[in-house]
Amino acid sequence: MAHDDLPSNETAHENLDGVKAYDGPAGGWGALRAVALAVRKQMGPSANARALLQMNQPDGFDCPGCAWPDPAHTSSFEFCENGAKAVTWEATAKRVDPDFFARHSVEELWGWSDHDLEDAGRLTHPLRHDPATGHFVPIEWDEAFARIGAAMQAMDHPDQMEFYASGRASNESAFLYQLMARSWGTNNFPDCSNMCHEATSVGLAQSIGVGKGTVTLEDFEHADAIFCIGHNPGTNHPRMLGTLREVSRRGAPIIVINPLRERGLERFQDPQQPVEMATLGATSLASAYHQVRVGGDMALLKGMMKALLAADAADIAAGGPGLLDRAFIAEHTTGFEALKADIEATTWDGIERRSGLSRAVIESMTQVYAAAERVIVCYGMGLTQHRNGTENVQQLTNLLLLRGNFGKPGAGICPLRGHSNVQGDRTVGITEIPTERFLSRLDAAFGITSPRKHGHNAVEAVAAMRDGTARGFIGLGGNLASAMPDPEATFAAFRKLDLNVQICTKLNRTCLLIAGESIILPCLGRTEADMQASGLQAVTVEDSMSMVHASRGRLKPAAESLRSEPAIVAGIAKAAMPHVAIDWQGMVDDYDRIRDKIEEVFPDFYDFNQRVRVKGGFRLRVCASNREWDTPEGKARFFVHPGTDEDEGKSDGPLTLATIRSHDQYNTTIYGLNDRYRGITGRRDVVFANADDLAALGLAHGDRIDVVAGPDRVLRAQTAVAYPISRGSVAAYYPEANCLIALNDHDHRSGTPAYKSVPVTLRAAQ
Ligand SMILES: Nc1nc2c(c(=O)[nH]1)N[C@H]1C(S)=C(S)[C@@H](COP(=O)(O)OP(=O)(O)OC[C@H]3O[C@@H](n4cnc5c(=O)[nH]c(N)nc54)[C@H](O)[C@@H]3O)O[C@H]1N2
Ligand SMILES: Nc1nc2c(c(=O)[nH]1)N[C@H]1C(S)=C(S)[C@@H](COP(=O)(O)OP(=O)(O)OC[C@H]3O[C@@H](n4cnc5c(=O)[nH]c(N)nc54)[C@H](O)[C@@H]3O)O[C@H]1N2
Ligand SMILES: [Mo]
């Protein structure tokens, strides 16, 4: 199939510092230049790039960049610009040692930018905040553990502790961490998944019985069409571009649904293809690009189902077999009639208004969908981070179920996960809503009695801290305070705590929110050799497609004083719960013992230690991939949700703002100030808007503006950038724009903050 010629970002970007339309493809020489620069800036001029060459090799470490899988994990070096940035950021030659903290007080550091805090280098020593001087001071590991243990024991109730985890933690550290918290007596597990794909975990689990994607990498070779909804692979999962390139080259359509033109979905020059690089050739990716209104996906998905039902009826009337997979619907699903009635009652007027797309365009997408025997839908934060995130995921599932696009080669659902092991952390027990099946097995394996009461997710944890019902916080990685909405409320909540412990590699803002006792525990990163009593250890991770494999760091640790995450968790556990008879140290001495316990608790990990030693690892069972539905009815379920004329999820401001990532950031980690594919250089104070929307407000490209979400929620002194974005939609970078979002503005079903449906207005800067 011929790919339409897509226009480039051709807004007038003249004469504005650091804003100039980018005409090149994604990848290519720009990517190679960016890698060379990252290596030089972080690792020094004489750095060897050994670290990069070990990335995603069978006996090397798993790339900490994203959760996209590698071809069978046995392939040759898979190159990725943003993976290289993640690795060089960790393998940096810069250090923040005790001297650094003697020179800089917490008060001074608070004034530093997020970029400067992390760019200062790797943490080297355990630190404690000294209230007398306002500086962090080095302490011994044993003293750090003793202080944490004492502060935990001073709590009135185990539920006063919050145990946060970010998705970089390995299966082994995450499993020990949840064991520690449950032996302690709480299910308070706010985690980064709560801000990310919780709508997937909740929505898919209800619809198809498993909260995970159902496809494998191989399915992309067999799909007849791919839909990419609300994700930006050029920046956030760049290795996926290689997969999309193959799909495009064999002529299968790739339909993109995204309010912004994203170069990484349009054209790709593959740095691993010498001919493409030498000839400056590139492969077109999207065959059609539909700029939905921010928050308009629900209406669009309903529109596609409406068009499909109409086309199905017409086909049957003409004597055809129809376009629905009736045998699949009858054998494998429940709730079809209710869905059909809801879709039929939904008006095209509402669909067009809410989605910002015309009926004709929606019908054209539906034709591609219906003509394809096997369809994969990929999606990311553009679908989940809304007040109706779970409903979005379930409508998408409805659309796939209508044509039996589950459990056959080349078809299924593909959530693009965030952190490299966020899915694995969930699998091994980081969850605030554990099942009884899991808890009883955990209790039997360790002779403990886990609490049954459900715990806090991320939003609930911060609310509990704000309200004083939570008094202690431990963060296994991440930077929760900066990642959450409403910094004013969130920062104040952290400052009320009696205990704030951060287990991390680099200094960030959450470390600087001073509690009664504030402790920073520096840990090994994934690239570094982890030596324990039984020798060099490997850890395991699970990617977006449920593949579990080993990861072994090889680099010399940034400092001799660093400890591994499992060792740190064990240290805290022993100090806080000297009476609990769990052999923490035995498990730290040899991670095989942790894996044996994971296997004992989760039967799907049978023969864990053997299978993970096989090149490429193994895939965990995903029941829906085999048309087995782990739901109460034993069937997949159609869900009905309001979504076009009703109020829920509707924005009341004239514009809806989505917060997004630049090309030079990893969540709250800001590598640099460029956003190459969107044409931004050296700045982050930009707001992307449609030129017609700006004009309607009496504003123009280049104006200094304020973004207003409410009387107390204003993002000041930004620069308006006229950008190819759908009418009614604006976009700005996170974390800066988090001040526009209220803490309680989230999806009720999953608790996912509505980071991408913020009603706003724009005005000239005041
Ligand atoms: N280099 C790098 N890699 C990363 C990360 C990183 O920050 N940097 N973060 C990691 C993590 S934790 C995650 S969760 C993933 C995030 O990866 P993505 O899901 O790609 O995240 P975002 O950049 O937040 O947004 C994705 C896209 O959603 C679009 N969008 C916004 N609103 C809407 C909407 O209403 N509808 C639709 N259809 N689209 C919309 C935006 O235009 C943007 O292109 O990436 C992971 N990988
Ligand atoms: N407005 C807005 N807000 C958002 C989002 C959005 O799209 N818009 N996205 C949300 C999403 S999807 C996510 S996942 C969250 C991200 O939330 P988090 O996962 O909490 O944040 P990160 O920025 O990834 O965490 C960075 C820190 O992790 C630590 N770190 C790095 N590597 C390691 C390691 O190997 N071990 C340990 N222990 N620590 C390490 C470093 O010290 C670094 O400072 O943000 C959310 N917030
Ligand atoms: Mo995420």
PDB file of C-alpha atoms in Angstrom, residues 133-240:
ATOM      1  CA  THR A 133      23.318  23.111  59.876  1.00  0.00           C
ATOM      2  CA  GLY A 134      20.738  22.585  57.127  1.00  0.00           C
ATOM      3  CA  HIS A 135      23.180  20.339  55.253  1.00  0.00           C
ATOM      4  CA  PHE A 136      23.169  16.655  54.420  1.00  0.00           C
ATOM      5  CA  VAL A 137      26.033  14.897  56.211  1.00  0.00           C
ATOM      6  CA  PRO A 138      27.541  11.444  55.565  1.00  0.00           C
ATOM      7  CA  ILE A 139      26.678   8.601  57.938  1.00  0.00           C
ATOM      8  CA  GLU A 140      27.549   4.896  58.127  1.00  0.00           C
ATOM      9  CA  TRP A 141      25.131   2.401  56.624  1.00  0.00           C
ATOM     10  CA  ASP A 142      24.400   0.823  60.007  1.00  0.00           C
ATOM     11  CA  GLU A 143      23.555   4.160  61.524  1.00  0.00           C
ATOM     12  CA  ALA A 144      21.265   4.966  58.596  1.00  0.00           C
ATOM     13  CA  PHE A 145      19.388   1.674  59.026  1.00  0.00           C
ATOM     14  CA  ALA A 146      19.178   2.108  62.791  1.00  0.00           C
ATOM     15  CA  ARG A 147      17.722   5.603  62.426  1.00  0.00           C
ATOM     16  CA  ILE A 148      15.164   4.433  59.874  1.00  0.00           C
ATOM     17  CA  GLY A 149      14.239   1.455  62.031  1.00  0.00           C
ATOM     18  CA  ALA A 150      13.789   3.665  65.087  1.00  0.00           C
ATOM     19  CA  ALA A 151      11.611   6.162  63.193  1.00  0.00           C
ATOM     20  CA  MET A 152       9.448   3.345  61.819  1.00  0.00           C
ATOM     21  CA  GLN A 153       9.047   1.803  65.249  1.00  0.00           C
ATOM     22  CA  ALA A 154       7.890   5.160  66.592  1.00  0.00           C
ATOM     23  CA  MET A 155       4.795   5.031  64.359  1.00  0.00           C
ATOM     24  CA  ASP A 156       1.445   4.243  66.009  1.00  0.00           C
ATOM     25  CA  HIS A 157       0.302   1.991  63.187  1.00  0.00           C
ATOM     26  CA  PRO A 158       1.947   0.216  60.238  1.00  0.00           C
ATOM     27  CA  ASP A 159      -0.377   2.049  57.820  1.00  0.00           C
ATOM     28  CA  GLN A 160       1.386   5.285  58.703  1.00  0.00           C
ATOM     29  CA  MET A 161       4.205   4.183  56.375  1.00  0.00           C
ATOM     30  CA  GLU A 162       4.084   4.622  52.580  1.00  0.00           C
ATOM     31  CA  PHE A 163       6.336   2.356  50.465  1.00  0.00           C
ATOM     32  CA  TYR A 164       6.788   3.915  47.022  1.00  0.00           C
ATOM     33  CA  ALA A 165       8.421   2.071  44.136  1.00  0.00           C
ATOM     34  CA  SER A 166       9.487   3.371  40.737  1.00  0.00           C
ATOM     35  CA  GLY A 167       9.601   0.927  37.854  1.00  0.00           C
ATOM     36  CA  ARG A 168      13.332   0.665  37.478  1.00  0.00           C
ATOM     37  CA  ALA A 169      13.620  -1.700  40.433  1.00  0.00           C
ATOM     38  CA  SER A 170      14.349  -5.294  39.419  1.00  0.00           C
ATOM     39  CA  ASN A 171      11.979  -8.164  40.181  1.00  0.00           C
ATOM     40  CA  GLU A 172      14.316  -9.219  42.986  1.00  0.00           C
ATOM     41  CA  SER A 173      14.428  -5.833  44.726  1.00  0.00           C
ATOM     42  CA  ALA A 174      10.703  -5.241  44.209  1.00  0.00           C
ATOM     43  CA  PHE A 175       9.836  -8.653  45.655  1.00  0.00           C
ATOM     44  CA  LEU A 176      11.980  -8.089  48.757  1.00  0.00           C
ATOM     45  CA  TYR A 177      10.521  -4.596  49.119  1.00  0.00           C
ATOM     46  CA  GLN A 178       6.908  -5.771  49.114  1.00  0.00           C
ATOM     47  CA  LEU A 179       7.873  -8.560  51.519  1.00  0.00           C
ATOM     48  CA  MET A 180       9.372  -5.992  53.862  1.00  0.00           C
ATOM     49  CA  ALA A 181       6.292  -3.746  53.739  1.00  0.00           C
ATOM     50  CA  ARG A 182       3.860  -6.630  54.226  1.00  0.00           C
ATOM     51  CA  SER A 183       5.853  -8.107  57.116  1.00  0.00           C
ATOM     52  CA  TRP A 184       5.785  -4.610  58.522  1.00  0.00           C
ATOM     53  CA  GLY A 185       2.000  -4.666  58.172  1.00  0.00           C
ATOM     54  CA  THR A 186       0.763  -2.488  55.325  1.00  0.00           C
ATOM     55  CA  ASN A 187      -0.347  -2.652  51.691  1.00  0.00           C
ATOM     56  CA  ASN A 188       0.484   1.018  51.142  1.00  0.00           C
ATOM     57  CA  PHE A 189       2.256   0.700  47.789  1.00  0.00           C
ATOM     58  CA  PRO A 190       2.001   3.919  45.849  1.00  0.00           C
ATOM     59  CA  ASP A 191       4.005   3.251  42.705  1.00  0.00           C
ATOM     60  CA  CYS A 192       4.830   4.844  39.401  1.00  0.00           C
ATOM     61  CA  SER A 193       2.369   2.584  37.640  1.00  0.00           C
ATOM     62  CA  ASN A 194      -0.362   4.507  39.483  1.00  0.00           C
ATOM     63  CA  MET A 195       0.590   7.545  37.386  1.00  0.00           C
ATOM     64  CA  CYS A 196       1.036   5.671  34.182  1.00  0.00           C
ATOM     65  CA  HIS A 197      -0.718   2.457  33.129  1.00  0.00           C
ATOM     66  CA  GLU A 198      -2.984   1.893  36.125  1.00  0.00           C
ATOM     67  CA  ALA A 199      -5.893   2.427  33.750  1.00  0.00           C
ATOM     68  CA  THR A 200      -4.515  -0.572  31.851  1.00  0.00           C
ATOM     69  CA  SER A 201      -4.047  -2.702  34.959  1.00  0.00           C
ATOM     70  CA  VAL A 202      -7.614  -1.995  36.069  1.00  0.00           C
ATOM     71  CA  GLY A 203      -9.380  -1.709  32.715  1.00  0.00           C
ATOM     72  CA  LEU A 204      -7.848  -4.663  30.909  1.00  0.00           C
ATOM     73  CA  ALA A 205      -8.103  -6.902  33.959  1.00  0.00           C
ATOM     74  CA  GLN A 206     -11.867  -6.300  34.052  1.00  0.00           C
ATOM     75  CA  SER A 207     -12.294  -6.639  30.289  1.00  0.00           C
ATOM     76  CA  ILE A 208     -10.042  -9.565  29.375  1.00  0.00           C
ATOM     77  CA  GLY A 209      -8.891 -10.957  32.718  1.00  0.00           C
ATOM     78  CA  VAL A 210      -5.297  -9.724  32.628  1.00  0.00           C
ATOM     79  CA  GLY A 211      -3.949  -6.206  33.053  1.00  0.00           C
ATOM     80  CA  LYS A 212      -1.181  -6.624  30.501  1.00  0.00           C
ATOM     81  CA  GLY A 213      -0.646  -6.493  26.766  1.00  0.00           C
ATOM     82  CA  THR A 214      -1.466  -9.625  24.797  1.00  0.00           C
ATOM     83  CA  VAL A 215       0.953  -9.426  21.854  1.00  0.00           C
ATOM     84  CA  THR A 216       4.566 -10.462  21.309  1.00  0.00           C
ATOM     85  CA  LEU A 217       7.119  -8.849  19.030  1.00  0.00           C
ATOM     86  CA  GLU A 218       6.517 -11.603  16.502  1.00  0.00           C
ATOM     87  CA  ASP A 219       2.872 -10.572  16.158  1.00  0.00           C
ATOM     88  CA  PHE A 220       4.050  -7.365  14.489  1.00  0.00           C
ATOM     89  CA  GLU A 221       5.291  -9.514  11.603  1.00  0.00           C
ATOM     90  CA  HIS A 222       1.802 -10.879  11.007  1.00  0.00           C
ATOM     91  CA  ALA A 223      -0.441  -7.877  11.645  1.00  0.00           C
ATOM     92  CA  ASP A 224      -2.436  -6.505   8.704  1.00  0.00           C
ATOM     93  CA  ALA A 225      -2.748  -3.080  10.301  1.00  0.00           C
ATOM     94  CA  ILE A 226      -1.320  -1.241  13.316  1.00  0.00           C
ATOM     95  CA  PHE A 227      -3.020   1.593  15.177  1.00  0.00           C
ATOM     96  CA  CYS A 228      -0.825   3.876  17.316  1.00  0.00           C
ATOM     97  CA  ILE A 229      -2.897   5.884  19.781  1.00  0.00           C
ATOM     98  CA  GLY A 230      -1.436   8.451  22.153  1.00  0.00           C
ATOM     99  CA  HIS A 231       2.194   7.413  22.368  1.00  0.00           C
ATOM    100  CA  ASN A 232       5.391   8.937  21.057  1.00  0.00           C
ATOM    101  CA  PRO A 233       7.838   6.185  20.151  1.00  0.00           C
ATOM    102  CA  GLY A 234      10.484   8.434  18.577  1.00  0.00           C
ATOM    103  CA  THR A 235      11.223   9.733  22.059  1.00  0.00           C
ATOM    104  CA  ASN A 236       9.805   7.289  24.567  1.00  0.00           C
ATOM    105  CA  HIS A 237      10.333   3.861  23.049  1.00  0.00           C
ATOM    106  CA  PRO A 238      12.716   4.475  20.167  1.00  0.00           C
ATOM    107  CA  ARG A 239      13.544   0.805  19.576  1.00  0.00           C
ATOM    108  CA  MET A 240       9.907   0.404  18.529  1.00  0.00           C
TER     109      MET A 240
END
